[in-house]
Amino acid sequence: MTAEEPIFDIAHLAHVELLTPRLEESARFFVDVMGMTESGRRGDSVYLRGWDDYEHHSLKLTASEKPGLGHYAFRASSPQALQRRVEAVERSGLGLGWIDREAGHGPAYCFTDPDGHKIEIYYETVWYQPPEGMRPALKNQASRYPDRGIGLRRIDHINLLAADVRANRVFMQQTLGGRMTEQIIFDDGSEKGSWLTFTNKTYDVAISEDWTGSRGRLHHITYAVDSREEILRAADICLEHRVFMETGPSKHAIQQTFFLYVYEPGGNRFEIANAGARLMLAPDWKPIIWSEAERKKGQAWGLPTIASFHTHGTPPVE
Amino acid sequence: MTAEEPIFDIAHLAHVELLTPRLEESARFFVDVMGMTESGRRGDSVYLRGWDDYEHHSLKLTASEKPGLGHYAFRASSPQALQRRVEAVERSGLGLGWIDREAGHGPAYCFTDPDGHKIEIYYETVWYQPPEGMRPALKNQASRYPDRGIGLRRIDHINLLAADVRANRVFMQQTLGGRMTEQIIFDDGSEKGSWLTFTNKTYDVAISEDWTGSRGRLHHITYAVDSREEILRAADICLEHRVFMETGPSKHAIQQTFFLYVYEPGGNRFEIANAGARLMLAPDWKPIIWSEAERKKGQAWGLPTIASFHTHGTPPVE
Amino acid sequence: MTAEEPIFDIAHLAHVELLTPRLEESARFFVDVMGMTESGRRGDSVYLRGWDDYEHHSLKLTASEKPGLGHYAFRASSPQALQRRVEAVERSGLGLGWIDREAGHGPAYCFTDPDGHKIEIYYETVWYQPPEGMRPALKNQASRYPDRGIGLRRIDHINLLAADVRANRVFMQQTLGGRMTEQIIFDDGSEKGSWLTFTNKTYDVAISEDWTGSRGRLHHITYAVDSREEILRAADICLEHRVFMETGPSKHAIQQTFFLYVYEPGGNRFEIANAGARLMLAPDWKPIIWSEAERKKGQAWGLPTIASFHTHGTPPVE
Amino acid sequence: MTAEEPIFDIAHLAHVELLTPRLEESARFFVDVMGMTESGRRGDSVYLRGWDDYEHHSLKLTASEKPGLGHYAFRASSPQALQRRVEAVERSGLGLGWIDREAGHGPAYCFTDPDGHKIEIYYETVWYQPPEGMRPALKNQASRYPDRGIGLRRIDHINLLAADVRANRVFMQQTLGGRMTEQIIFDDGSEKGSWLTFTNKTYDVAISEDWTGSRGRLHHITYAVDSREEILRAADICLEHRVFMETGPSKHAIQQTFFLYVYEPGGNRFEIANAGARLMLAPDWKPIIWSEAERKKGQAWGLPTIASFHTHGTPPVE
């Protein structure tokens, strides 16, 4: 008997909606410091993208009383793939229905994961069309490489907080076809974190335990740059802009990502990352399991895991 | 009516067999200069791998009168995917049949592309088990990061020469599910080069026109490292080892890869490359078409394309 | 008998005045693309500096019918050192006298080298005082690290053209205390290029033979950045701005500098360079002599020396 | 009245003698992990150098019951400069006399600083002559760039511990001509650390307060590599070799050096550093003074200063 085939219906993480109590400051941060491009505004929302994000936007900022996650979205691999995933979600009982008035893409099916994070999935999209001053010198990139700020290339992943990591992780696997690549299992058997991929990246979604037991919260979102050097430069730019740097630049043991974590003006944690040439190519990868003792060793080069990593999430818990 | 769905049956480029008239020198080059690991020998062949190649080998060197390509191999995404691709190849009339005695993996189906390059496809594989001195400090990598030589991370792609680029490219698309990402079309409509991917990398196989009209030849194979800085360091190491550097380090316009091309002692061209954080995530990417005039501009930063790029292939044409 | 002691009277290359027929375009280029700061204007001149140049300016752009060198300047190590060098210059018969109305520094003594390049030397200077928005987060740097453009750190060296390299080089040694670190001597004994230092940098002034036999011309001036990665990024930024890149990024054999050469809008050649941790610490360094055959090998990694390196200088010869 | 002229009699920090209770392990560490070259042995000492150190050795390891500093040495700028400094030291009353039997250089004058660290100064030296396999491809570097280990380029600086920082610092200024570039002054006026340079590097000797009040101890010694990327790679190599990494890679606020601190097998702290293109070119630099509050902010990007920085020195205090 052969095993079930992997599911390739999710093409990639498409965008994230961040809620911010300081919309204009957040927008300025992502444009001036992070070097993103504003590709539109609608109501209380500002749409942004990295210089090589091919869609209309990969980040939506929406004014809100508190910071946190509005929703995040996947693009499906094909119309048929979208249909299959919608059916699977509907079977799970977590479906919310279709919306079709969102900027930047076609009809999207809305649902939640068991922890309550709102997710959308769609296929039809709007490719970014760079205006005159934004056209790249090389036509195989989405827009001009910016000469200002840090210059985020593209959206990379989202890290959710969840009261029940395992339940959320199994949902992502069974309903969406996520493949687990690494996880943290403590001595008591509890699952403290799981990393899932839908692509050849080693993770697109991470789920960390919410120590407060709250639901639907966000740990951070992450954009990719081309090199570790760009992250060191990012730290220098954040330093000049007095951006709060929570930890890094350094290298994670889990997934080995080179990272820098900062807080954007709205209070959400934001990561700039580089994975080098690391990819998940094996179709039958056995998940790496990190023990409690191994986690206590901190990051790859011995940097202690910062305490606020376990306490700060958005929205804040009161 | 919806379009046909993309095929995800090929997991990745698995390995390449290079023929070399100087087997021991070639093996020493890949171990001492490139920092690869020898994982076995059998008959006239030496098996090698990069430090994060997860399989038994990604490079097989075989003694031969002339340099060139022995064969190259894909790993399928699943047993079912393998079966589907075998059936498609058999329908094409280019199938050669199964072999099951190769080191490092299970039964493989052999065939050729229209130009005559020998290809294998398999699913069952042998995961590399690092011996004591090769175990990594971080258990999410295949083996220890080497403290000698350049330190190639993993196999990246193969660039074939073909008398008829278009015929070979269409075969890769229709039979194996390759997705074309970029191509060169000259003013007379002739297809001079095509780049195909089976993954989220922007290319796994490239096909360039063989100006001699010969068939079955090789342009180069490529391994990935984590940064552009490692490629600059590679050039310094090649300089000290008096390795012939054909061109680079510099940046390609096509695919934007940062590159260094050298010749290994057997005479085959070999590339060390870094793609930054560039990935092919869009499932409906429209291939970029480079014109004759655009190609004349040379590489991304103006470096002229070196003349030997159009004349040197292996085996040499007499 | 002991040898003569080295002279340490020149503290460093202080600034260069470039002549440009397109003053505003040149100024925009150095501010927007190169990331320099404009620190003042006076008459037909614009004063500029890199983010860690501690003086009022390191570059002065002056409107002129043709591009070329206005003058360049050294800062002396002390008032006494200045006096000693002025006396030495006066003995040489090439002195022109004192000026004291120049922006950014105190009284300067003017003279020419035998080839006719105009030079100034002074001690009293004006330290750059960053205004509010330019203050650095770390108080041990001259001003804020820029978040726009390439971000040149500081002036590095000047490369003169001279009809008689040897005469000019000997003048720099005997009159100013330059120490020769490398040179090119052709088979016929002619001196084609010489590199001199006044500091622990391996060169502050280079002199190349002017093949046209003209006098007083400029080959290029150079600014330093912190890493080779910044030079690769500079190439990407120049690409987007359609700046003409003459050659590089690559590594010189002579002095081993990592380089990128571009032309600024006025027509002057401009280099962005990084020397890594290379310094000239030995007080009794024996100059490295490169032969005609060695020069034919091109740059360090085999890149051929570009032909325009031997033909393009400013002002152009008609 | 003009100020006194700066003194340029010290050419550079030449070498350090480290004491180690594990001579062979320390030697293996510096050769295999750090990529240094062993250039000789004599008695209980092993002589080592970085690939671009031009002298016979820059590091001498000597077997000893406890780790710590044997001595360190300066090379003078000229025979006359040596004579002047010897006279100044003799006037200070801390002179010990001449020795002439040391490997790798000519007659050296021995003395101590007020805290009791042993120092030598000499002019005549032995230039390293690379044997066949060590000859560089480019003749303007001291020996071949290594293809093993981290590849330290050259010695950079020494950081002493001293019971009385101020007394030791003033001695270095008045007797040797050191120029202070930065210092830490606490609210009570006490001098907690001082950085002195004899070159265009921003420091060659640092002096930190020894909180135990002990005398003659060592905080660390430092070697330079060409880029921050090489330090990240060094961390990966140290990780694989299970070398204890105390802190870093990160960036200092003071002097802005990018750093990685490890302990060598004998117990001495060892730093790998990169300064980018930062140099001390101004002859009249006003020392930067860091306050108690500023020091509490930690390193440049917010990394807390590690506690062991204030407790670990060699030899250990019992």
Coordinates of C-alpha atoms in Angstrom, one line a residue, chain B residues 114-316:
Chain B
P114 CA 14.6 14.5 -27.8
D115 CA 18.2 15.7 -27.9
G116 CA 19.5 12.5 -26.5
H117 CA 20.5 13.4 -22.9
K118 CA 19.9 10.4 -20.6
I119 CA 17.5 11.0 -17.7
E120 CA 16.4 8.9 -14.8
I121 CA 13.5 9.3 -12.5
Y122 CA 12.9 7.5 -9.2
Y123 CA 11.1 7.9 -5.9
E124 CA 12.7 5.5 -3.4
T125 CA 15.9 6.9 -2.1
V126 CA 18.7 6.5 0.4
W127 CA 18.9 9.3 2.9
Y128 CA 22.5 10.3 3.7
Q129 CA 23.5 9.1 7.2
P130 CA 26.5 11.2 8.4
P131 CA 29.2 9.2 10.2
E132 CA 30.6 10.4 13.5
G133 CA 32.8 13.2 12.3
M134 CA 30.2 14.5 9.8
R135 CA 27.3 14.9 12.2
P136 CA 26.0 18.5 12.2
A137 CA 25.6 20.6 15.4
L138 CA 22.1 21.5 14.3
K139 CA 20.0 18.4 13.5
N140 CA 18.0 20.1 10.7
Q141 CA 20.8 20.0 8.2
A142 CA 22.1 16.9 6.3
S143 CA 25.6 17.0 7.5
R144 CA 28.3 19.1 9.1
Y145 CA 29.1 22.5 7.5
P146 CA 32.6 22.0 6.2
D147 CA 35.6 23.9 7.4
R148 CA 37.5 23.3 4.2
G149 CA 37.1 24.5 0.7
I150 CA 34.2 26.5 -0.7
G151 CA 31.5 24.5 0.9
L152 CA 28.8 23.9 -1.7
R153 CA 25.4 23.6 0.0
R154 CA 23.3 21.6 -2.5
I155 CA 22.8 20.8 -6.2
D156 CA 20.9 23.5 -7.9
H157 CA 20.4 23.0 -11.6
I158 CA 21.7 21.6 -14.9
N159 CA 22.2 23.5 -18.1
L160 CA 21.9 21.3 -21.2
L161 CA 23.0 22.1 -24.8
A162 CA 20.5 21.0 -27.4
A163 CA 20.4 21.2 -31.2
D164 CA 16.7 22.0 -31.0
V165 CA 16.0 24.0 -27.9
R166 CA 12.2 24.2 -28.6
A167 CA 11.7 20.5 -29.1
N168 CA 13.6 19.7 -25.9
R169 CA 11.8 22.4 -23.9
V170 CA 8.3 21.3 -25.0
F171 CA 9.2 17.7 -24.1
M172 CA 10.1 18.8 -20.6
Q173 CA 6.9 20.7 -20.2
Q174 CA 4.5 18.1 -21.6
T175 CA 6.1 14.9 -20.4
L176 CA 7.5 16.0 -17.0
G177 CA 5.5 19.0 -16.1
G178 CA 8.2 21.6 -16.3
R179 CA 7.1 25.2 -16.1
M180 CA 9.0 27.6 -18.4
T181 CA 10.0 30.8 -16.5
E182 CA 12.3 32.6 -19.0
Q183 CA 13.5 32.2 -22.5
I184 CA 15.6 33.8 -25.3
I185 CA 13.9 34.3 -28.6
F186 CA 16.0 35.8 -31.4
D187 CA 14.6 38.2 -34.1
D188 CA 14.2 35.3 -36.5
G189 CA 11.9 33.6 -34.0
S190 CA 14.5 30.9 -33.1
E191 CA 14.5 29.8 -29.5
K192 CA 18.1 30.1 -28.2
G193 CA 17.5 29.2 -24.6
S194 CA 14.8 28.2 -22.1
W195 CA 14.7 27.9 -18.4
L196 CA 12.3 25.4 -16.7
T197 CA 11.3 24.8 -13.1
F198 CA 9.7 21.9 -11.3
T199 CA 9.8 23.6 -7.9
N200 CA 9.7 27.0 -6.4
K201 CA 13.2 27.6 -7.6
T202 CA 13.1 29.8 -10.7
Y203 CA 14.8 27.1 -12.7
D204 CA 16.0 23.5 -12.3
V205 CA 16.9 22.8 -15.9
A206 CA 18.1 25.2 -18.6
I207 CA 18.5 24.4 -22.3
S208 CA 20.8 26.4 -24.5
E209 CA 21.3 26.1 -28.2
D210 CA 24.2 24.0 -29.3
W211 CA 25.8 26.2 -32.0
T212 CA 27.7 23.1 -33.3
G213 CA 24.4 21.3 -33.9
S214 CA 25.7 18.4 -31.8
R215 CA 23.3 16.4 -29.6
G216 CA 23.4 15.3 -26.0
R217 CA 26.0 17.8 -24.8
L218 CA 26.3 19.6 -21.5
H219 CA 26.8 23.3 -20.9
H220 CA 27.3 23.2 -17.1
I221 CA 25.9 22.0 -13.8
T222 CA 25.4 24.3 -10.8
Y223 CA 25.6 24.1 -7.0
A224 CA 24.1 26.6 -4.6
V225 CA 25.8 28.4 -1.7
D226 CA 24.1 30.7 0.8
S227 CA 25.3 34.1 -0.2
R228 CA 27.0 36.2 -2.8
E229 CA 29.9 36.7 -0.3
E230 CA 30.5 32.9 -0.4
I231 CA 30.9 33.2 -4.2
L232 CA 33.4 36.0 -3.8
R233 CA 35.3 33.8 -1.3
A234 CA 35.0 30.9 -3.8
A235 CA 36.8 33.0 -6.4
D236 CA 39.6 33.7 -3.9
I237 CA 39.9 30.0 -3.2
C238 CA 39.9 29.1 -6.9
L239 CA 42.5 31.8 -7.4
E240 CA 44.8 30.2 -4.8
H241 CA 44.2 26.7 -6.3
R242 CA 44.8 28.0 -9.9
V243 CA 41.4 26.8 -11.0
F244 CA 40.4 28.3 -14.4
M245 CA 37.7 30.9 -13.8
E246 CA 35.8 31.4 -17.1
T247 CA 33.7 34.3 -16.0
G248 CA 32.3 36.0 -12.8
P249 CA 31.7 36.5 -10.1
S250 CA 28.9 38.7 -11.5
K251 CA 25.1 38.7 -11.9
H252 CA 23.1 37.3 -14.7
A253 CA 20.4 39.4 -16.3
I254 CA 18.4 36.3 -17.0
Q255 CA 17.2 34.8 -13.7
Q256 CA 19.4 37.3 -11.9
T257 CA 21.6 34.6 -10.4
F258 CA 24.9 35.6 -8.9
F259 CA 27.5 33.3 -10.5
L260 CA 31.0 32.1 -10.9
Y261 CA 31.9 29.7 -13.7
V262 CA 35.0 27.4 -13.5
Y263 CA 36.2 24.3 -15.4
E264 CA 36.7 21.2 -13.3
P265 CA 39.8 19.2 -14.1
G266 CA 37.9 16.9 -16.4
G267 CA 37.0 19.8 -18.6
N268 CA 33.3 20.2 -17.6
R269 CA 32.0 23.7 -16.9
F270 CA 30.9 24.1 -13.3
E271 CA 28.9 27.0 -11.7
I272 CA 28.6 28.2 -8.2
A273 CA 25.5 30.2 -7.7
N274 CA 23.3 32.2 -5.3
A275 CA 19.7 33.3 -6.0
G276 CA 19.2 35.4 -3.0
A277 CA 15.6 35.2 -1.8
R278 CA 14.2 35.0 -5.4
L279 CA 11.6 32.3 -5.8
M280 CA 9.0 31.3 -8.3
L281 CA 5.8 31.4 -6.2
A282 CA 3.2 32.6 -8.8
P283 CA 1.5 29.5 -10.2
D284 CA 0.6 31.4 -13.4
W285 CA 3.9 33.1 -14.2
K286 CA 4.1 34.4 -17.8
P287 CA 7.5 33.5 -19.2
I288 CA 9.9 36.4 -19.6
I289 CA 11.1 36.6 -23.1
W290 CA 14.6 38.1 -23.8
S291 CA 15.2 39.5 -27.3
E292 CA 18.3 39.4 -29.4
A293 CA 19.0 43.0 -28.6
E294 CA 18.5 42.5 -24.9
R295 CA 21.0 39.6 -24.9
K296 CA 23.6 41.7 -26.6
K297 CA 23.6 43.9 -23.5
G298 CA 25.5 41.2 -21.6
Q299 CA 25.0 40.4 -17.9
A300 CA 23.0 42.4 -15.4
W301 CA 25.7 44.9 -14.6
G302 CA 27.1 45.2 -18.1
L303 CA 29.7 42.4 -18.1
P304 CA 29.9 41.1 -21.7
T305 CA 28.8 37.5 -22.1
I306 CA 32.0 35.6 -22.5
A307 CA 32.6 34.2 -26.0
S308 CA 33.5 30.7 -24.7
F309 CA 29.9 30.5 -23.3
H310 CA 28.8 29.8 -26.9
T311 CA 31.7 27.5 -27.9
H312 CA 32.7 25.4 -24.9
G313 CA 30.5 22.3 -24.1
T314 CA 31.3 18.8 -23.2
P315 CA 32.1 16.5 -24.8
P316 CA 34.1 18.8 -27.1

